Amino acid sequence: MILLFGALKPLLFLIVFGLYPSMTIGPKEGWQVYSSAQDADGRCICTVVAPEQNLCSRDAKSRQLRQLLEKVQNMSQSIEVLNLRTQRDFQYVMKMENQMKGLRTKFRQIEEDRKTIMARNFKELNDRMDELQPLIPVLEQYKTDAKLISQFKEEIRNLSAVLTGIQEELGAYDYEQLYQRVLSLDSRLRNCMSKLTCGKLMKITGPVTIKTSGTRFGAWMTDPLASPRNNRIWYMDTYTNSKVVREYKSIEDFISGQESRTYYLPFKWAGTNHVVYNGSLYYNKEQSNIIVKYSFETGRVLAQRALEYAGFHNVYPYTWGGFSDIDLMADELGLWAVYATNQNAGNIVISQLEPQTLEVLQTWNTEYSKRNAGESFMICGTLYITNSHLTGAKVYYSYNTKTSTYEYMDIPFHNQYFHISMLDYNARERALYAWNNGHQVIFNVTLFHVIKTDDDS
């Protein structure tokens, strides 16, 4: 007779050997536990020896048998309770395992997000460093402050090296500490720049190609009086028969072609020598010597005035033609118009304009032929004239309106795309914007400055 009980899959076997008289197993009196063990699966196995059948009776041995059966039943119930508790604990462990897997997934996501944020922050730092780089050539001209310049250059090199290392292994440096160093250097550089007076053009380097777009002729510009946070760009393709001005919020949007606004002027323009100054566009009205002031904010013409005696419609253009008779420009000292008149024998005339009314404030007559000039631009009240718009062009002549004197010069620059139809100086960025045969490029300029000290102010 065999009895089987299970809990956590252990088995209790009661083997009644009295049914097999051929097996001589003792003792023969009453029920006895003969042996107990575990099988390979951890189950409990017990061997119980029962008395021979002919010894069974309603005596004390029967009571012992019942007691033994009760003990077995009690053991079975205990094992079942243990099994239920074990199943409950197993379910709890499974639940905790699922929660731990969810936490691991969340931690991995947090780590990936952190790396993404760090990468974006370090890109901002790189952009700030790119903005600081063009200031180095200017600082190198300050021979009276060579020690300070060397220190600035060393700090920039150190920061650049740190940024390069960060790009290779994100998170190796304290971002906030590095960012504060960049801000401090930027503040010191700008403080030094604020002490600079107007300087004389010494060198032109570049160009840096920003974008390739449009026809061979056109203009693009920023506002030199805009706030540091305002980096809008205006784009005017071709030199005639158009009224469309495209606006971009930043140079990144300009490169990607993402326009922020389009303006339709009331009059078509002539040439490519327009200028944006203090939020308004100044341009030459087509087939006339009239200057138009157009407000980007209101979308209206605020003023227009004829430039007395000025030639127009290819009477006195630059060497490349294109109705470039009247050239409007701005520098540190204000708004200017460059043109030619019959009264001055076709030579260049410089007039300073009142920005609100377009009234001519003062005029200077030069002896340089307008038709022999490739392009021109104003820096600190001095007009610089190139001798050609083609390969080999250089700054050949300058006229200082402060002293009413001229000077022949020899400052070459790289005409990378062989044909320049627009060349204008931006006083805020101290750079030359150019339209170079369908390419929008920027030249850096080096000026000889005098640094003002507190004693000079």
Coordinates of C-alpha atoms in Angstrom, one line a residue, residues 7-11 37-45:
A7 CA 3.9 20.3 -1.8
L8 CA 6.4 22.2 -3.8
K9 CA 6.4 19.0 -5.7
P10 CA 8.0 16.9 -2.9
L11 CA 6.4 13.4 -2.6
A37 CA 15.3 10.6 2.1
Q38 CA 15.2 13.2 -0.8
D39 CA 15.1 12.3 -4.5
A40 CA 17.1 14.3 -7.2
D41 CA 14.4 16.9 -7.5
G42 CA 14.4 17.7 -3.8
R43 CA 11.2 15.7 -3.0
C44 CA 10.8 14.0 0.4
I45 CA 10.5 10.1 0.3

